[in-house]
Amino acid sequence: MALSLAINLPPPLRDNLLRLQPLAPQFQFKFPIPSARIRCSSSFNHISLKMVRVTPNNNPLVCHFHTAQFGGEVRRRMIRRLWCVQSQSASSSLFSSTSTTITNNTKKSIVLLGAPQVSTIVLDALLTASALPHSSFEVAAIVTQPAARRDRGKKLMLSPLANYALDRGFSSHLIFTPQRAGDDTFLSDLKALQPQLCITAAYGNILPTKFLDIPSAGTVNIHPSLLPIYRGAAPVQRALQDGVKQTGVSLAFTVRALDAGPIIATETIEVDDHIKAPDLLELLFHKELPSIFDGSARVKAQPQDDSKATLAPKIGPDESWLFFDQEAPVLHNKVRAFSGWPGTRAKIQAVDKDGQKKTLEIKIITTRVCSHENEHFNEADDIAFVNGALVFPCGRGTSLEVLEVQLPGKNVVKAAAFWNGLRGQKLKKL
């Protein structure tokens, strides 16, 4: 069913109407007149806007465009926005009899792609910067992963980035959740927005060439490593697993090869021996990197030295097991690296006074490497309790102190609380 309305044009409605501009890039809103009246009409395949000039000549300027060329979702958003204009006009009694001008929105459009919590750091920075008086850009859309079943209840939940965007008042109509970044409908909707730049921050999907061809200034990736080392899905985790003392973040153009695009900028940080992956990831995404809108990025970007590239492959859940024949520093680094997901697990044995044995599966949360002489264990597989820590004998005479643990279905507890709950049972490693 068609809708039609005639509205006067107070300033609040002007901006709302201009939001149609990214969806119809060939249609330029520019009415440098003292006052005007806009008539909007819409059907499923057609929208027309008619501006009537309030002048002695009263010459109308009529602009038409058809929406059939756009994807269904874009078309629906255009209709919704016209309804929004209608709703606001009905409740507004303002009318400017003084000079009123509609001009093109000159801010450059950015699209952010991400999903996990660390992506919200980038979105927060972009939204804050775009709100500044002299900002040259705006966040036109967000692309994230589809809703998925998460947590113990397996409830269908939006990604952390989508939730955060909604909390910040971002329009739900401009949050895209394609199954694949190469979906034709999604690409059609994205192209209609005419983004100058796309930014990926832990998005997690491969971007096809037909996606990369859309933003005029290119697509850049915020990658939490000093490229070309640790290319891949888990750069922070693999760096911590390797026990690196230094890492950083790179801003690089996205190309079809894995994290292999020219580097625009890098920033280096020292790595604390006890920092865990989620904390390091957050720290890296807080780093400030330069703007690329002035065109200098493409000139200054340096190609990567592929001969120095190392890979950071995706982590699998079966990697989470700890084996205590390895040295304590290796195990400690793994606990830090896999913190958050998938975590690290170990099987131990609880032995009561009658010699009855029970196997326990525990999740090891926080550790440190013993800095003093090796503990004296009654037997090689004994687990001791010393100064508030469970002490595991490890390879090459090293020892690992476990400070926090978690039993299946239980909360994380300190090692002392876990030890007291054993009620005199001895612990042995398996």
PDB file of N, CA and C in Angstrom, residues 43 136 217 223 257 317 390 392:
ATOM      1  N   SER A  43       5.837   3.426  -2.725  1.00  0.00           N
ATOM      2  CA  SER A  43       5.240   2.098  -2.860  1.00  0.00           C
ATOM      3  C   SER A  43       6.382   1.106  -2.773  1.00  0.00           C
ATOM      4  N   SER A 136      35.628  14.229  10.303  1.00  0.00           N
ATOM      5  CA  SER A 136      35.480  14.101   8.852  1.00  0.00           C
ATOM      6  C   SER A 136      34.769  12.821   8.446  1.00  0.00           C
ATOM      7  N   ALA A 217      38.279   3.966  -0.422  1.00  0.00           N
ATOM      8  CA  ALA A 217      39.583   4.117   0.218  1.00  0.00           C
ATOM      9  C   ALA A 217      40.169   2.781   0.649  1.00  0.00           C
ATOM     10  N   HIS A 223      45.150  -5.542  13.188  1.00  0.00           N
ATOM     11  CA  HIS A 223      45.627  -6.896  13.482  1.00  0.00           C
ATOM     12  C   HIS A 223      46.548  -6.863  14.706  1.00  0.00           C
ATOM     13  N   ALA A 257      45.104 -12.488   0.227  1.00  0.00           N
ATOM     14  CA  ALA A 257      45.999 -13.373   0.964  1.00  0.00           C
ATOM     15  C   ALA A 257      45.882 -13.087   2.460  1.00  0.00           C
ATOM     16  N   PRO A 317      39.530 -26.791  20.571  1.00  0.00           N
ATOM     17  CA  PRO A 317      39.253 -27.136  21.973  1.00  0.00           C
ATOM     18  C   PRO A 317      40.101 -28.283  22.500  1.00  0.00           C
ATOM     19  N   LEU A 390      48.642 -24.711  44.620  1.00  0.00           N
ATOM     20  CA  LEU A 390      48.867 -26.116  44.275  1.00  0.00           C
ATOM     21  C   LEU A 390      50.129 -26.171  43.430  1.00  0.00           C
ATOM     22  N   PHE A 392      52.575 -28.259  41.061  1.00  0.00           N
ATOM     23  CA  PHE A 392      52.670 -29.436  40.206  1.00  0.00           C
ATOM     24  C   PHE A 392      54.121 -29.636  39.782  1.00  0.00           C
TER      25      PHE A 392
END
